[in-house]
Coordinates of C-alpha atoms in Angstrom, one line a residue:
X1 CA -11.0 -42.1 56.4
X2 CA -11.3 -39.7 53.5
X3 CA -12.6 -37.1 56.0
X4 CA -9.6 -37.8 58.3
X5 CA -7.1 -37.2 55.5
X6 CA -8.9 -33.9 54.4
X7 CA -9.5 -32.5 57.8
X8 CA -6.4 -33.8 59.7
X9 CA -6.4 -36.3 62.6
X10 CA -7.0 -33.7 65.3
X11 CA -9.9 -32.0 63.5
X12 CA -11.4 -35.3 62.5
X13 CA -11.4 -36.5 66.2
X14 CA -13.2 -33.2 67.2
X15 CA -15.7 -33.7 64.4
X16 CA -16.6 -37.2 65.6
X17 CA -17.0 -36.1 69.2
X18 CA -19.1 -33.1 68.2
X19 CA -21.4 -35.3 65.9
X20 CA -21.9 -37.7 68.8
X21 CA -22.7 -34.9 71.2
X22 CA -25.3 -33.2 68.8
X23 CA -26.9 -36.3 67.5
X24 CA -29.5 -36.5 70.4
X25 CA -30.6 -33.0 69.4
X26 CA -31.5 -34.1 66.0
X27 CA -33.2 -37.5 66.5
X28 CA -35.0 -37.3 63.2
X29 CA -32.0 -36.3 61.2
X30 CA -28.6 -37.6 62.4
X31 CA -27.2 -36.6 59.0
X32 CA -28.1 -33.0 59.8
X33 CA -26.3 -33.0 63.1
X34 CA -23.2 -34.6 61.4
X35 CA -23.3 -31.9 58.7
X36 CA -23.6 -29.0 61.1
X37 CA -20.5 -30.1 63.1
X38 CA -18.6 -31.0 60.0
X39 CA -19.0 -27.4 58.7
X40 CA -18.2 -26.0 62.1
X41 CA -14.9 -27.9 62.1
X42 CA -14.1 -27.0 58.6
X43 CA -14.7 -23.3 59.4
X44 CA -12.4 -23.6 62.4
X45 CA -9.7 -25.3 60.3
X46 CA -9.9 -22.6 57.7
X47 CA -9.7 -19.8 60.3
X48 CA -6.6 -21.4 62.0
X49 CA -4.9 -21.9 58.6
X50 CA -5.7 -18.3 57.7
X51 CA -4.2 -16.9 60.9
X52 CA -0.9 -18.8 60.2
X53 CA -0.8 -18.0 56.5
X54 CA 1.9 -15.4 55.8
X55 CA 0.8 -14.9 52.2
X56 CA -2.6 -13.3 53.2
X57 CA -3.1 -9.7 52.2
X58 CA -5.1 -8.9 55.3
X59 CA -3.6 -6.6 58.0
X60 CA -1.2 -8.2 60.4
X61 CA -2.4 -5.7 63.0
X62 CA -6.0 -4.8 62.5
X63 CA -5.9 -2.1 65.2
X64 CA -3.0 -0.4 63.4
X65 CA -4.9 -0.6 60.1
X66 CA -8.0 0.9 61.7
X67 CA -6.0 3.9 62.9
X68 CA -4.5 4.4 59.4
X69 CA -7.9 4.1 57.8
X70 CA -9.4 6.6 60.2
X71 CA -6.5 9.0 59.5
X72 CA -7.0 8.7 55.8
X73 CA -10.7 9.3 56.1
X74 CA -10.0 12.5 58.2
X75 CA -7.5 13.7 55.6
X76 CA -10.0 13.2 52.7
X77 CA -12.8 15.0 54.6
X78 CA -10.5 17.8 55.5
X79 CA -9.4 18.2 51.9
X80 CA -13.1 18.4 50.8
X81 CA -13.9 20.8 53.6
X82 CA -11.2 23.3 52.6
X83 CA -11.3 22.7 48.9
X84 CA -12.8 26.1 48.1
X85 CA -9.8 27.9 49.7
X86 CA -7.4 26.2 47.3
X87 CA -6.7 26.9 43.6
X88 CA -9.3 25.5 41.3
X89 CA -6.6 23.7 39.4
X90 CA -2.8 23.6 39.6
X91 CA -0.4 21.8 37.3
X92 CA 1.2 18.7 38.7
X93 CA 4.9 19.5 39.6
X94 CA 7.7 17.8 37.7
X95 CA 9.0 16.1 40.9
X96 CA 5.7 14.5 41.5
X97 CA 5.5 13.3 37.9
X98 CA 9.0 11.9 38.3
X99 CA 8.0 10.0 41.4
X100 CA 5.3 8.3 39.3
X101 CA 7.9 6.9 36.9
X102 CA 9.2 4.6 39.6
X103 CA 9.9 0.9 38.5
X104 CA 7.5 -1.9 39.3
X105 CA 7.5 -2.4 43.1
X106 CA 8.6 -5.9 44.1
X107 CA 8.5 -5.6 47.9
X108 CA 5.8 -4.2 50.1
X109 CA 5.7 -0.4 50.6
X110 CA 5.4 1.5 53.8
X111 CA 1.7 2.2 54.3
X112 CA 2.3 5.4 56.2
X113 CA 4.5 6.8 53.4
X114 CA 2.0 5.8 50.8
X115 CA -0.8 7.6 52.6
X116 CA 1.3 10.7 53.0
X117 CA 2.1 10.6 49.3
X118 CA -1.6 10.4 48.4
X119 CA -2.5 13.2 50.9
X120 CA 0.3 15.7 50.0
X121 CA 0.9 15.0 46.4
X122 CA -2.3 13.6 44.9
X123 CA -5.1 15.4 46.6
X124 CA -3.9 18.9 45.9
X125 CA -3.5 18.2 42.2
X126 CA -7.0 16.9 41.4
X127 CA -8.9 18.1 38.3
X128 CA -10.7 20.7 40.4
X129 CA -14.4 19.7 39.8
X130 CA -15.0 19.7 43.6
X131 CA -14.2 23.5 43.6
X132 CA -17.1 26.0 43.3
X133 CA -15.4 27.8 40.4
X134 CA -14.9 24.7 38.2
X135 CA -16.9 25.5 35.1
X136 CA -15.3 23.3 32.5
X137 CA -16.9 20.6 30.4
X138 CA -19.8 18.9 32.2
X139 CA -18.4 17.6 35.5
X140 CA -20.4 16.8 38.6
X141 CA -18.9 18.1 41.8
X142 CA -19.6 15.1 44.1
X143 CA -20.4 15.2 47.8
X144 CA -18.5 14.4 51.0
X145 CA -21.4 12.0 51.7
X146 CA -20.3 10.0 48.7
X147 CA -17.3 8.7 50.7
X148 CA -19.6 6.7 53.0
X149 CA -21.1 4.2 50.4
X150 CA -17.7 3.9 48.8
X151 CA -16.4 2.5 52.1
X152 CA -19.1 -0.1 52.3
X153 CA -18.8 -1.0 48.6
X154 CA -15.1 -1.5 49.1
X155 CA -15.7 -3.7 52.1
X156 CA -18.2 -5.8 50.2
X157 CA -16.1 -6.0 47.0
X158 CA -19.2 -7.2 45.2
X159 CA -19.3 -8.3 41.5
X160 CA -22.7 -7.4 40.0
X161 CA -22.3 -9.5 36.9
X162 CA -24.5 -12.1 38.4
X163 CA -25.3 -14.5 41.2
X164 CA -27.8 -14.1 44.0
X165 CA -26.7 -11.5 46.6
X166 CA -28.0 -8.3 48.1
X167 CA -25.9 -6.0 45.8
X168 CA -28.1 -7.0 42.9
X169 CA -31.2 -6.1 44.9
X170 CA -29.8 -2.7 45.5
X171 CA -29.3 -2.2 41.7
X172 CA -32.8 -3.4 41.0
X173 CA -34.1 -0.8 43.5
X174 CA -32.2 1.9 41.6
X175 CA -33.7 0.6 38.3
X176 CA -37.2 0.9 39.7
X177 CA -36.5 4.4 41.0
X178 CA -35.2 5.5 37.6
X179 CA -38.3 4.1 35.8
X180 CA -40.5 6.1 38.3
X181 CA -38.4 9.2 37.7
X182 CA -39.1 9.2 34.0
X183 CA -42.6 7.8 34.1
X184 CA -41.6 4.6 32.4
X185 CA -43.7 1.4 33.0
X186 CA -43.1 -0.8 36.0
X187 CA -41.8 -3.4 33.6
X188 CA -39.0 -1.2 32.4
X189 CA -35.4 -2.3 32.9
X190 CA -31.9 -0.8 32.9
X191 CA -28.4 -1.0 34.1
X192 CA -26.0 1.1 36.1
X193 CA -22.9 1.6 34.0
X194 CA -19.7 3.7 33.9
X195 CA -21.4 6.6 32.0
X196 CA -23.5 7.8 29.1
X197 CA -21.0 6.5 26.6
X198 CA -21.5 2.9 27.7
X199 CA -25.2 3.5 28.2
X200 CA -25.5 4.7 24.6
X201 CA -23.6 1.6 23.3
X202 CA -26.0 -0.7 25.2
X203 CA -29.1 1.2 24.0
X204 CA -28.1 1.4 20.4
X205 CA -26.9 -2.2 20.1
X206 CA -30.4 -3.2 21.4
X207 CA -32.0 -0.9 18.8
X208 CA -29.7 -2.2 16.0
X209 CA -30.5 -5.9 16.9
X210 CA -34.2 -5.2 17.1
X211 CA -34.1 -3.7 13.7
X212 CA -32.3 -6.7 12.2
X213 CA -34.4 -9.3 14.1
X214 CA -37.5 -9.5 11.7
X215 CA -35.2 -10.7 8.9
X216 CA -33.4 -13.1 11.1
X217 CA -30.2 -11.4 10.2
X218 CA -27.1 -10.8 12.3
X219 CA -23.7 -9.4 12.1
X220 CA -22.2 -6.6 10.0
X221 CA -23.5 -7.9 6.7
X222 CA -27.1 -7.2 7.8
X223 CA -26.2 -3.9 9.4
X224 CA -24.7 -2.1 6.4
X225 CA -28.0 -0.5 5.3
X226 CA -29.0 0.8 8.7
X227 CA -29.0 4.5 9.3
X228 CA -29.8 6.7 12.4
X229 CA -30.3 10.3 13.1
X230 CA -29.1 12.8 15.6
X231 CA -28.7 16.6 15.7
X232 CA -25.5 18.5 14.6
X233 CA -25.0 19.2 18.3
X234 CA -25.2 15.6 19.4
X235 CA -22.4 14.2 21.6
X236 CA -19.4 12.5 20.0
X237 CA -20.1 9.3 21.8
X238 CA -23.0 8.6 19.4
X239 CA -20.8 8.6 16.3
X240 CA -18.3 6.5 18.2
X241 CA -21.0 4.0 19.1
X242 CA -22.0 3.7 15.4
X243 CA -18.4 2.9 14.6
X244 CA -18.1 0.3 17.4
X245 CA -21.4 -1.4 16.3
X246 CA -20.1 -1.8 12.7
X247 CA -22.6 0.7 11.3
X248 CA -19.9 3.3 10.4
X249 CA -19.9 6.9 11.4
X250 CA -21.3 7.9 8.0
X251 CA -24.5 5.9 8.9
X252 CA -25.2 8.6 11.5
X253 CA -27.1 11.4 9.8
X254 CA -26.5 14.8 11.3
X255 CA -29.8 16.7 11.3
X256 CA -29.6 20.6 11.0
X257 CA -30.4 22.7 14.0
X258 CA -32.4 25.9 14.4
X259 CA -31.0 29.2 15.8
X260 CA -31.3 27.8 19.4
X261 CA -29.2 24.7 18.4
X262 CA -32.2 22.3 18.5
X263 CA -32.8 19.6 16.0
X264 CA -35.4 20.5 13.3
X265 CA -38.1 17.8 13.0
X266 CA -39.0 18.8 9.4
X267 CA -35.4 18.4 8.3
X268 CA -35.4 15.0 10.1
X269 CA -38.5 13.8 8.3
X270 CA -37.1 14.8 4.9
X271 CA -33.9 13.0 5.6
X272 CA -35.8 9.8 6.6
X273 CA -37.8 9.9 3.4
X274 CA -34.6 10.5 1.3
X275 CA -32.9 7.5 2.9
X276 CA -35.9 5.2 2.4
X277 CA -36.1 6.2 -1.2
X278 CA -32.4 5.3 -1.5
X279 CA -33.0 1.8 -0.3
X280 CA -31.6 2.3 3.2
X281 CA -33.2 1.3 6.5
X282 CA -33.7 4.0 9.1
X283 CA -33.7 2.4 12.6
X284 CA -33.3 5.1 15.2
X285 CA -33.8 8.7 16.1
X286 CA -31.6 10.2 18.9
X287 CA -32.8 13.2 20.7
X288 CA -30.5 15.3 22.9
X289 CA -31.6 16.6 26.3
X290 CA -28.9 19.1 27.1
X291 CA -26.3 19.4 24.3
X292 CA -22.8 19.5 25.6
X293 CA -22.0 22.8 23.7
X294 CA -24.8 25.0 24.8
X295 CA -27.3 22.9 26.9
X296 CA -30.0 22.8 24.2
X297 CA -32.9 20.4 24.5
X298 CA -34.3 19.0 21.2
X299 CA -38.1 19.1 20.7
X300 CA -38.4 15.6 22.3
X301 CA -42.2 15.4 22.0
X302 CA -42.1 16.0 18.3
X303 CA -39.2 13.6 17.8
X304 CA -41.1 10.9 19.8
X305 CA -44.2 11.2 17.6
X306 CA -42.1 11.2 14.4
X307 CA -40.1 8.1 15.5
X308 CA -43.4 6.3 16.4
X309 CA -45.0 7.1 13.0
X310 CA -41.9 5.9 11.2
X311 CA -41.5 2.8 13.3
X312 CA -38.1 3.9 14.6
X313 CA -36.4 3.4 18.0
X314 CA -36.4 6.7 19.9
X315 CA -33.3 7.1 22.1
X316 CA -32.6 10.2 24.3
X317 CA -29.1 11.3 25.1
X318 CA -29.7 12.9 28.5
X319 CA -26.2 12.8 29.9
X320 CA -26.8 15.7 32.2
X321 CA -30.0 17.4 31.0
X322 CA -32.4 14.4 31.5
X323 CA -32.1 14.7 35.3
X324 CA -33.7 18.2 35.1
X325 CA -36.9 16.0 35.2
X326 CA -36.5 16.3 39.0
X327 CA -37.3 20.0 38.9
X328 CA -41.1 20.8 38.5
X329 CA -40.1 24.1 36.9
X330 CA -37.8 22.4 34.3
X331 CA -39.6 19.1 33.7
X332 CA -42.0 20.6 31.0
X333 CA -39.0 21.3 28.8
X334 CA -38.4 17.5 28.7
X335 CA -41.9 16.6 27.6
X336 CA -41.7 13.6 25.3
X337 CA -38.8 11.9 27.1
X338 CA -41.3 9.6 28.8
X339 CA -42.0 8.1 25.3
X340 CA -38.5 7.1 24.6
X341 CA -37.4 3.5 24.1
X342 CA -34.2 4.2 25.9
X343 CA -32.6 7.0 27.9
X344 CA -28.9 7.4 28.6
X345 CA -27.8 9.7 31.5
X346 CA -25.3 10.1 34.3
X347 CA -25.7 10.2 38.0
X348 CA -22.1 11.6 38.3
X349 CA -23.0 14.9 36.6
X350 CA -26.0 16.9 37.8
X351 CA -26.9 14.4 40.6
X352 CA -23.4 14.7 42.0
X353 CA -22.8 11.0 42.7
X354 CA -19.0 10.4 42.8
X355 CA -17.4 9.2 39.6
X356 CA -18.2 7.0 37.8
X357 CA -22.0 6.2 37.7
X358 CA -24.1 6.3 34.5
X359 CA -27.4 4.6 33.6
X360 CA -29.3 3.2 30.7
X361 CA -33.1 3.0 31.1
X362 CA -34.9 0.6 28.8
X363 CA -38.6 0.6 28.1
X364 CA -38.5 -3.1 27.2
X365 CA -35.7 -5.1 28.9
X366 CA -36.3 -8.0 26.5
X367 CA -34.5 -5.9 23.9
X368 CA -31.4 -5.9 26.1
X369 CA -31.6 -9.6 26.7
X370 CA -31.9 -10.3 23.0
X371 CA -28.8 -8.1 22.4
X372 CA -26.6 -9.3 25.2
X373 CA -27.7 -12.5 26.9
X374 CA -25.1 -15.3 26.7
X375 CA -24.8 -18.0 29.4
X376 CA -22.0 -20.4 28.8
X377 CA -21.7 -23.6 30.9
X378 CA -19.5 -21.9 33.5
X379 CA -22.3 -19.4 34.1
X380 CA -25.1 -22.0 34.3
X381 CA -28.2 -20.8 36.1
X382 CA -29.9 -22.5 39.1
X383 CA -33.2 -22.2 40.9
X384 CA -31.5 -22.1 44.3
X385 CA -28.2 -21.2 45.8
X386 CA -25.7 -18.6 44.8
X387 CA -26.2 -19.3 41.0
X388 CA -29.9 -18.2 41.3
X389 CA -31.2 -14.7 40.9
X390 CA -31.8 -15.0 37.2
X391 CA -31.5 -13.3 34.7
X392 CA -28.1 -11.9 35.7
X393 CA -27.0 -8.4 35.0
X394 CA -24.3 -9.6 32.7
X395 CA -27.2 -10.6 30.3
X396 CA -28.1 -6.9 29.9
X397 CA -24.8 -5.5 28.8
X398 CA -21.3 -6.3 27.6
X399 CA -19.6 -6.6 31.1
X400 CA -19.4 -9.7 33.1
X401 CA -17.4 -8.2 36.0
X402 CA -19.2 -5.1 37.3
X403 CA -18.4 -3.1 40.4
X404 CA -21.0 -2.0 43.0
X405 CA -21.7 1.4 41.5
X406 CA -25.4 1.1 42.4
X407 CA -24.7 1.5 46.1
X408 CA -23.5 5.1 45.8
X409 CA -26.4 5.9 43.6
X410 CA -28.8 4.3 46.0
X411 CA -27.3 6.2 48.9
X412 CA -27.3 9.5 47.1
X413 CA -31.0 9.3 46.2
X414 CA -32.0 7.9 49.6
X415 CA -29.8 10.5 51.5
X416 CA -30.8 13.7 49.7
X417 CA -34.1 12.8 48.1
X418 CA -35.1 13.9 44.6
X419 CA -36.7 17.1 45.7
X420 CA -33.5 18.5 47.1
X421 CA -31.5 17.3 44.1
X422 CA -34.0 18.9 41.8
X423 CA -33.7 22.2 43.7
X424 CA -29.9 22.1 43.2
X425 CA -30.4 21.7 39.5
X426 CA -32.9 24.6 39.4
X427 CA -30.3 26.8 41.2
X428 CA -27.7 26.1 38.5
X429 CA -30.1 27.1 35.8
X430 CA -31.0 30.3 37.6
X431 CA -27.2 31.0 38.0
X432 CA -26.8 30.6 34.2
X433 CA -29.5 33.2 33.7
X434 CA -27.7 35.4 36.2
X435 CA -24.4 35.1 34.4
X436 CA -26.1 35.8 31.0
X437 CA -27.5 39.1 32.5
X438 CA -24.0 40.1 33.7
X439 CA -22.6 39.6 30.2
X440 CA -25.4 40.9 28.0
X441 CA -25.2 44.7 28.9
X442 CA -21.4 44.8 29.0
X443 CA -20.0 46.4 25.8
X444 CA -16.8 44.3 26.1
X445 CA -18.5 40.9 26.4
X446 CA -20.6 39.1 23.9
X447 CA -23.0 36.2 24.3
X448 CA -22.4 33.5 21.7
X449 CA -25.6 31.5 22.1
X450 CA -28.9 31.8 23.9
X451 CA -28.8 30.8 27.6
X452 CA -31.2 27.8 27.4
X453 CA -30.4 25.7 30.4
X454 CA -27.1 25.7 32.5
X455 CA -24.4 26.5 29.9
X456 CA -23.3 30.0 29.0
X457 CA -21.1 30.6 26.0
X458 CA -19.6 34.1 25.5
X459 CA -16.4 35.9 24.6
X460 CA -14.4 38.9 25.4
X461 CA -14.8 41.3 22.5
X462 CA -13.6 44.9 23.0
X463 CA -14.4 45.8 19.3
X464 CA -12.2 46.3 16.4
X465 CA -10.5 42.9 16.4
X466 CA -10.8 40.2 13.7
X467 CA -12.4 36.9 14.6
X468 CA -9.1 35.0 14.3
X469 CA -7.4 37.4 16.8
X470 CA -10.5 37.2 19.1
X471 CA -10.2 33.4 19.0
X472 CA -6.6 33.5 20.2
X473 CA -7.3 36.2 22.8
X474 CA -10.2 34.3 24.4
X475 CA -8.3 31.0 24.3
X476 CA -5.5 32.7 26.2
X477 CA -7.9 34.2 28.7
X478 CA -9.2 30.7 29.5
X479 CA -5.7 29.2 29.9
X480 CA -4.7 32.1 32.2
X481 CA -7.8 31.6 34.4
X482 CA -6.9 27.9 34.7
X483 CA -3.2 28.3 35.4
X484 CA -3.8 31.1 37.9
X485 CA -6.2 28.8 39.8
X486 CA -8.9 31.5 39.8
X487 CA -11.5 29.6 37.7
X488 CA -11.7 26.7 35.2
X489 CA -14.0 27.4 32.3
X490 CA -13.5 25.6 29.0
X491 CA -13.8 26.6 25.3
X492 CA -15.8 25.4 22.4
X493 CA -16.6 26.6 18.9
X494 CA -20.0 27.9 17.8
X495 CA -20.6 28.8 14.2
X496 CA -16.8 28.6 13.6
X497 CA -15.9 31.0 16.4
X498 CA -14.2 30.2 19.7
X499 CA -16.3 30.8 22.8
X500 CA -15.6 30.8 26.6
X501 CA -17.9 28.1 27.8
X502 CA -19.2 28.1 31.4
X503 CA -21.0 24.9 32.5
X504 CA -22.9 25.0 35.8
X505 CA -23.4 21.5 37.2
X506 CA -21.9 22.4 40.6
X507 CA -23.9 22.6 43.8
X508 CA -21.2 24.6 45.5
X509 CA -21.2 27.5 43.0
X510 CA -22.6 30.8 44.3
X511 CA -23.4 34.1 42.4
X512 CA -20.2 35.7 43.8
X513 CA -18.2 33.1 42.0
X514 CA -19.7 34.2 38.7
X515 CA -19.1 37.9 39.6
X516 CA -15.4 37.0 40.1
X517 CA -15.3 35.1 36.8
X518 CA -16.6 38.1 34.8
X519 CA -14.3 40.5 36.6
X520 CA -11.2 38.5 35.8
X521 CA -12.3 37.8 32.2
X522 CA -12.5 41.6 31.7
X523 CA -9.2 42.3 33.5
X524 CA -7.3 39.6 31.6
X525 CA -8.9 40.6 28.3
X526 CA -8.0 44.2 28.6
X527 CA -4.4 43.4 29.6
X528 CA -4.0 41.0 26.7
X529 CA -5.8 43.2 24.1

């Protein structure tokens, strides 16, 4: 009678009749027939209850929802199709900002009005990185194709923290592809993460814990003597990671660079010796493959050999530059990256996967497990069923809940192939050389650093102006370019002087966009000067 109370009298009667009808089909297992009908009846009961449940968040009218979804997709595609005809960037108007100070909504909103708001107010005021003349910072430009896997990922709503389901298999495929991409062993591991900052945190925690493991030590008390090394041009996320890990920013030694902004191995070796003599414990060397200021690549091969001889973890920050490995012409510049213990890089930069999608590649995934594995009783493993598929991805990083980022990465690689993606990278590097050749002979423009990869740093300099005034002048040129919607470069400082910084990680950029940029820099510079 327990089943009758749980299922309801009507459903219980249907279950009994169904079990009796199917029993002859399962003469060796009447329990199996009974179980099959029971679950069929339960499923029907759940469906009927769901259809009458007014608290469900599913559409009341699926056909109407389908039409609205199709209209939204059309609007998004149309926006991307005509994006080059719009300003690169435009400031969000005050009335739109005011609309976004509305009180917490208590009642359902009108879906049509919300869709119109997103289409007419949000889409036109994006950051601009889908435009061919977005040159600021290091932003990837995405692809219209990226919408497709996002649709399926949203429909699946998968949590890749663990359990046994196909989304995890997709991420494992991505890990194997990345290991192959960088000539890592088949046993290598990794994790799709939000970006290089998170990838760096995972890699360096693994490095820190491995350094402390021989002494059986743990926690901040054991970490206070650890020191690591990166170039003066290394990304700020590395210092932040040292801070988060309890090592302190002062434990990150900044190694001097040469005239091309590359770390000097001899200076690194001297600093390691000095720290050892002082009773400190060096534990990692961090090479940069594509510095954020100028695109410099450290001498990775020399750093790899030095790290090996000193018994140190070798990590490569390859946020955007590491993916140049896909270009046969550029890959030799990255020689030595295949010897790294870990590599952090982004798919959402030079591989144009829609934000956000980064990756940490680990030579020995056991280092990750030692650093992060924790399975409390509510996450107990099993050999079969949904709790199988061990170890879970939550054991390789700090996040238990993880979205299905791997699907858009898998789709991008499968859809375009690494050869085509590599050619897009080559083109940006060629465009950087083209821009450098436009600037170098012009007597009113000045290159501020060698054009090494895909970043060009220069300034307007008509002559006769002090550096301080030139700094203000070039900063104003950049702001006017942005506010006019013509182009969106950024600024940085090199050797204490402000530079206009042009980053090329955009597959939509053409040489004519660079011609226009130079023309307007000159025009604005002459007007302001």
